[in-house]
Short mmCIF file of C-alpha atoms in Angstrom, two decimals:
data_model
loop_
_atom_site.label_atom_id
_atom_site.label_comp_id
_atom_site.label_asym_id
_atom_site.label_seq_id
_atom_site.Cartn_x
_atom_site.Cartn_y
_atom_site.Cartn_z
CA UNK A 1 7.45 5.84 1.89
CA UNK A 2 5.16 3.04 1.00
CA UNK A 3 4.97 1.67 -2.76
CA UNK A 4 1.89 -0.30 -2.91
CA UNK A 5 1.86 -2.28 -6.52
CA UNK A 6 1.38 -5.11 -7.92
CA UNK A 7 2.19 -6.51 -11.97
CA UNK A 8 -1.52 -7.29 -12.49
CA UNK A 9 -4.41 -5.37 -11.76
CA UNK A 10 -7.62 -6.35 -9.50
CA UNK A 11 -5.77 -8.12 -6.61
CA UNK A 12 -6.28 -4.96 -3.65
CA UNK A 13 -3.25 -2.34 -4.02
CA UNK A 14 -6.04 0.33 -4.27
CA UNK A 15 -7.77 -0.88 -0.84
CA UNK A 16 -4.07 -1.27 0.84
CA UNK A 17 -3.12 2.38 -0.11
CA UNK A 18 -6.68 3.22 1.18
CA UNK A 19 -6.07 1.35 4.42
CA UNK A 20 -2.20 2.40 5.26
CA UNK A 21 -3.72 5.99 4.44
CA UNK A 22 -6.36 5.35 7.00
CA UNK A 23 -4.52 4.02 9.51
CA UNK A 24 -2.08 7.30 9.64
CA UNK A 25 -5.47 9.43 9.73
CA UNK A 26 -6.44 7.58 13.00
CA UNK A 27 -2.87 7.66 14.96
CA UNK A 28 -3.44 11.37 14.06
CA UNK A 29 -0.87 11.62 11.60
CA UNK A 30 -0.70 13.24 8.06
CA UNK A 31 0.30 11.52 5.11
CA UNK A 32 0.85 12.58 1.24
CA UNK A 33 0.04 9.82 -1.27
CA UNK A 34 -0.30 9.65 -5.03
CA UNK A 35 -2.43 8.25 -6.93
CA UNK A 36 -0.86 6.65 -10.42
CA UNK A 37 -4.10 5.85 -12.29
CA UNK A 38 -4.96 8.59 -14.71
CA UNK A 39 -8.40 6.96 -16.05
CA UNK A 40 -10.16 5.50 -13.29
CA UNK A 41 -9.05 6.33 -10.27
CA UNK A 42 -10.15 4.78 -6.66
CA UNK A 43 -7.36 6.40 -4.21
CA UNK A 44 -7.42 9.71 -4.87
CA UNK A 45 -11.03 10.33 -4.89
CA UNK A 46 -11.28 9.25 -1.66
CA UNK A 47 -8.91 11.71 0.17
CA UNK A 48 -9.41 15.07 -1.57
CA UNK A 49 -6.64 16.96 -0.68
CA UNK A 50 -4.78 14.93 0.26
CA UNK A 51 -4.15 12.58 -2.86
CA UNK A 52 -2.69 13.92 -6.19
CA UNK A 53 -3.44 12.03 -9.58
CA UNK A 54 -0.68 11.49 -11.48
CA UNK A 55 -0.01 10.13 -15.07
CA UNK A 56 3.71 8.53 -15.40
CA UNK A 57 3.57 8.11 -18.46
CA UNK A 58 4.79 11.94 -19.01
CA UNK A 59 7.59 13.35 -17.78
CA UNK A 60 4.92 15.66 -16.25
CA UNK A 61 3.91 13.00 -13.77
CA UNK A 62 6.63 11.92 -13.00
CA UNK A 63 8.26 15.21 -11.82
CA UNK A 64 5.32 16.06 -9.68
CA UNK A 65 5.51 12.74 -8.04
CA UNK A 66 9.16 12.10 -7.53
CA UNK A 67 9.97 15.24 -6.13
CA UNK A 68 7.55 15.17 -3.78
CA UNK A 69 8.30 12.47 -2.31
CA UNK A 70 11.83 12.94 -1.56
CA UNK A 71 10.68 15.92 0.39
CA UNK A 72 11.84 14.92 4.16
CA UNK A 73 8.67 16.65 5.80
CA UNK A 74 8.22 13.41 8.07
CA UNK A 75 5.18 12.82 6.55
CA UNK A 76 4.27 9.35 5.07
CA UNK A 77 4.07 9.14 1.51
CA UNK A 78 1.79 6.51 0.20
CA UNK A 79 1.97 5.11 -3.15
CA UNK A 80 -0.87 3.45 -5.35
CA UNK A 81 0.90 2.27 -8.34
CA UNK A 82 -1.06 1.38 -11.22
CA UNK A 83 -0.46 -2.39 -12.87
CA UNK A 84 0.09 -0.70 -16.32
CA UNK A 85 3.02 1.58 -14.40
CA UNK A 86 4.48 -0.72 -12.93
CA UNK A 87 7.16 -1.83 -15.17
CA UNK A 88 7.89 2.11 -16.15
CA UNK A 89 7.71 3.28 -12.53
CA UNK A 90 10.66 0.67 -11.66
CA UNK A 91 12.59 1.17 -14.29
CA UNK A 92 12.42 4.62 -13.58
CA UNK A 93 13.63 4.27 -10.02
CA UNK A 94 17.16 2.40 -11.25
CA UNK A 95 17.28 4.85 -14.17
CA UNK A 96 17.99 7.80 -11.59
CA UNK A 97 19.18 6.66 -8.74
CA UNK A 98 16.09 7.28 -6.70
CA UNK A 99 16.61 4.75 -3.84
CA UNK A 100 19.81 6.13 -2.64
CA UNK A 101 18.51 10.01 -3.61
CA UNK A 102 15.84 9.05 -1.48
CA UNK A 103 17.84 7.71 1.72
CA UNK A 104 20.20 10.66 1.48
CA UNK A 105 16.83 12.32 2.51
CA UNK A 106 16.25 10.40 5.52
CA UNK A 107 13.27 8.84 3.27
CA UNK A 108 13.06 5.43 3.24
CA UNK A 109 11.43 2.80 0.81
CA UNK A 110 8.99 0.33 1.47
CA UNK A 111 7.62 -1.57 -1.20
CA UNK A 112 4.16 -3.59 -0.74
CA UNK A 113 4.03 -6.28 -2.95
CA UNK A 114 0.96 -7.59 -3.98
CA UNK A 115 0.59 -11.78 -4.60
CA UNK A 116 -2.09 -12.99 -6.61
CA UNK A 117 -2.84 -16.59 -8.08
CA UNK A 118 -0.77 -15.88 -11.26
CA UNK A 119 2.44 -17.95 -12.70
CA UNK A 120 3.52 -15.14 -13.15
CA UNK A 121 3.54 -12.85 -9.96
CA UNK A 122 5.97 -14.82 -8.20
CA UNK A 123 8.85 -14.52 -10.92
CA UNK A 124 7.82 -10.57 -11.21
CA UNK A 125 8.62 -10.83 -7.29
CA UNK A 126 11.96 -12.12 -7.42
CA UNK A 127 12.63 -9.69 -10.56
CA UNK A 128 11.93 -6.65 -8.41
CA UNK A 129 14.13 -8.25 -5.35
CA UNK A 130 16.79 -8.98 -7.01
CA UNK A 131 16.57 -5.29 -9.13
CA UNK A 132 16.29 -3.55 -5.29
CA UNK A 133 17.56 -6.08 -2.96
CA UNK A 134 18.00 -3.47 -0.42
CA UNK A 135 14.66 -1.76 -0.29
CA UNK A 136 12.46 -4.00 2.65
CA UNK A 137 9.65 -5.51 0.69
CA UNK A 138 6.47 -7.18 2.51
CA UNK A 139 4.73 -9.55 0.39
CA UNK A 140 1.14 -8.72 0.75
CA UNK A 141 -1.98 -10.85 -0.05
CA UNK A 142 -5.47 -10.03 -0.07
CA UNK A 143 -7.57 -13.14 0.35
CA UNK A 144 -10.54 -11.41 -0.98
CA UNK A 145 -9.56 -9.34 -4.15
CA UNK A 146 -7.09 -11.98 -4.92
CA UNK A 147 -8.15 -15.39 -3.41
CA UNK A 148 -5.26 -17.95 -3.49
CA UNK A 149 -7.04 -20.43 -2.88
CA UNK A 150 -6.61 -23.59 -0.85
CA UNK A 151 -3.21 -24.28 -1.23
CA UNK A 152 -2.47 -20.47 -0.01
CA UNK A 153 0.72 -21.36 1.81
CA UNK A 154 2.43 -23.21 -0.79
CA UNK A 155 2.02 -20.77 -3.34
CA UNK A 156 3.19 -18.10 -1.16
CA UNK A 157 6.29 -20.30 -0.34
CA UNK A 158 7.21 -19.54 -4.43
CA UNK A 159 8.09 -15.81 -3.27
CA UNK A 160 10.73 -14.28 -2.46
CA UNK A 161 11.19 -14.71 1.56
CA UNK A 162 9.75 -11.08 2.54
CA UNK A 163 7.33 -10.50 5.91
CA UNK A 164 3.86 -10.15 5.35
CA UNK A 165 0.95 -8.56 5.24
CA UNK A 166 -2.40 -10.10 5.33
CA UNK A 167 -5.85 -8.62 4.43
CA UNK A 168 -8.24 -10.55 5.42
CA UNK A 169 -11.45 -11.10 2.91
CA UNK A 170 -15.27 -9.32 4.18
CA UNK A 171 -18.78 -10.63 3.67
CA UNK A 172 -19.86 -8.97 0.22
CA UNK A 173 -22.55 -7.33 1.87
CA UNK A 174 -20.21 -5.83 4.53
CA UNK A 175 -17.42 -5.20 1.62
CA UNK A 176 -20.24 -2.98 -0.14
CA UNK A 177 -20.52 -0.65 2.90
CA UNK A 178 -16.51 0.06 2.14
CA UNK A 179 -17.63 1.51 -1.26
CA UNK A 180 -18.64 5.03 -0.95
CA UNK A 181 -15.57 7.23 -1.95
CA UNK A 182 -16.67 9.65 1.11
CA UNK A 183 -16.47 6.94 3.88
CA UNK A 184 -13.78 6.87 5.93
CA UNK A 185 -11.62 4.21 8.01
CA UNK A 186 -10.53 5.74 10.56
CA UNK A 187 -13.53 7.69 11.83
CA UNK A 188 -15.46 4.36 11.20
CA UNK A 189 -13.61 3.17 14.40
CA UNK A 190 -13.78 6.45 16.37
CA UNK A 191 -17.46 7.81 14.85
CA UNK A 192 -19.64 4.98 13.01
CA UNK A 193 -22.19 6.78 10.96
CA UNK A 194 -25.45 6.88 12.53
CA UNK A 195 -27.11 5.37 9.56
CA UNK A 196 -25.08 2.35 9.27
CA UNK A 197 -25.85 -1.35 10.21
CA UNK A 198 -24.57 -2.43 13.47
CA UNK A 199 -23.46 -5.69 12.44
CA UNK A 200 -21.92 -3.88 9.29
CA UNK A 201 -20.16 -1.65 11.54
CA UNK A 202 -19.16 -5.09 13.54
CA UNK A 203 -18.06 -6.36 10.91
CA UNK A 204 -15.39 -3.61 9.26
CA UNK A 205 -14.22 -3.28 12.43
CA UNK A 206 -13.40 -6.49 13.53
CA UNK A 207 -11.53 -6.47 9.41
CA UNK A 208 -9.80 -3.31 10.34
CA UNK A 209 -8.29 -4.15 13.57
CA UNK A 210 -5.90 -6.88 12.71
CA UNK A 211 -4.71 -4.70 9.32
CA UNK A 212 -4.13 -2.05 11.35
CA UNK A 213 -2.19 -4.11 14.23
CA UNK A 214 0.28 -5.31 11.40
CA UNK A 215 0.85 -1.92 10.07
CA UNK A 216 1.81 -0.58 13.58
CA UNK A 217 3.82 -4.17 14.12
CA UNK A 218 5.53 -2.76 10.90
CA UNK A 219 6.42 0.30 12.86
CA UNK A 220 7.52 -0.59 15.65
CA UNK A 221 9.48 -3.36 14.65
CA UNK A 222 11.49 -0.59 12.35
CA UNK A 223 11.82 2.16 15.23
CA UNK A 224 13.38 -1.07 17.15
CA UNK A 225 15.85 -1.79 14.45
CA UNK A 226 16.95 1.71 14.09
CA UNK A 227 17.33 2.30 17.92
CA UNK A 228 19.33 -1.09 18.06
CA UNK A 229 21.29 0.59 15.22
CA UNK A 230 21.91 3.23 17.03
CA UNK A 231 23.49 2.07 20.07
#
């Protein structure tokens, strides 16, 4: 189960739900995934289907999402937590026990969280570490929704000491080709549409390849750790 969220809004959790989605779709694997912005949505419309909206700000919501995803189908569930959730979302999970409900499920957390130039997103780090210092958390950074800048590594040193994930930043014309809701990742590598720009094309594919090479690092570094754990 991947929790992709971030305190603040604007700084890519929308385009790494998007991208762990689309990596699953191209290893031909299924995945569930929710969506948590009720107004203006970017995951879900994007996989039809295969995304549910939800709103946690009722108890509605919050029903529909958490018991979902402590069903142990051995499908991923992805996660697009909305900033203004954030705070409610966590809570919730200490308020009801939801880490270890989860595990007794053979489903296992995995929080993404997202770093931006902020004073304050390093302190909300540690806050959420030290609130679930057993859930694996991989600090992730997206150089082009949320640019830190020059001195990149020494803010990143302020974190707590997770792995990471980087995603890297596009040309803006390339970036606009990523727009349309109906285009997606993982064909782009197997199918290009006809219609698109060959250097585009280039381009998304040469900024897919090393996302997607960390997020099956991820994996295999965790089906190593559980085998080891097994012996």
């Amino acid at each position: 189960m991947f929790i992709c969220c971030a305190p603040h809004g604007r700084v890519g959790v929308s385009t790494t739900a998007r991208l762990l989605s689309d990596y699953f779709l191209a290893s031909r694997r299924g995945f569930v995934g929710f969506d948590a912005d009720p107004h203006e949505p970017d995951y879900a419309p994007r996989f039809s289907g295969r995304v549910q909206n939800v709103d946690l700000a009722s108890t509605q919501g919050q029903i529909a999402m958490i018991d979902r995803l402590l069903v142990p189908d051995g499908e991923a569930k992805i996660i697009d937590l909305w900033s203004r959730s954030y705070d409610r979302f966590f809570t919730l999970v200490q308020d009801i026990g939801f880490v270890e409900e989860a595990r007794s499920k053979n489903v296992e957390p995995v929080i993404l969280f997202h770093a931006d130039a902020s004073q304050g997103s390093p302190s909300a780090a540690w806050s959420l570490a030290n609130a679930l210092p057993t859930v694996e958390t991989l600090l992730t950074y997206n150089e082009g929704a949320a640019p830190l800048g020059p001195d990149a590594h020494d803010k990143l040193a302020l974190y707590p000491p997770h792995r990471r994930i980087k995603i890297g930043a596009l040309d803006t014309l390339v970036s606009r080709a990523l727009q349309p809701p109906d285009l997606s990742l993982s064909w782009l590598l197997i199918e290009p549409p006809s219609d698109m720009s060959l250097v585009v094309r280039a381009g998304l594919k040469s900024w897919l390849t090393p996302i997607f090479s960390q997020f099956r690092a991820f994996e295999m570094r965790r089906a190593l750790e559980e085998a080891t754990w097994l012996i």
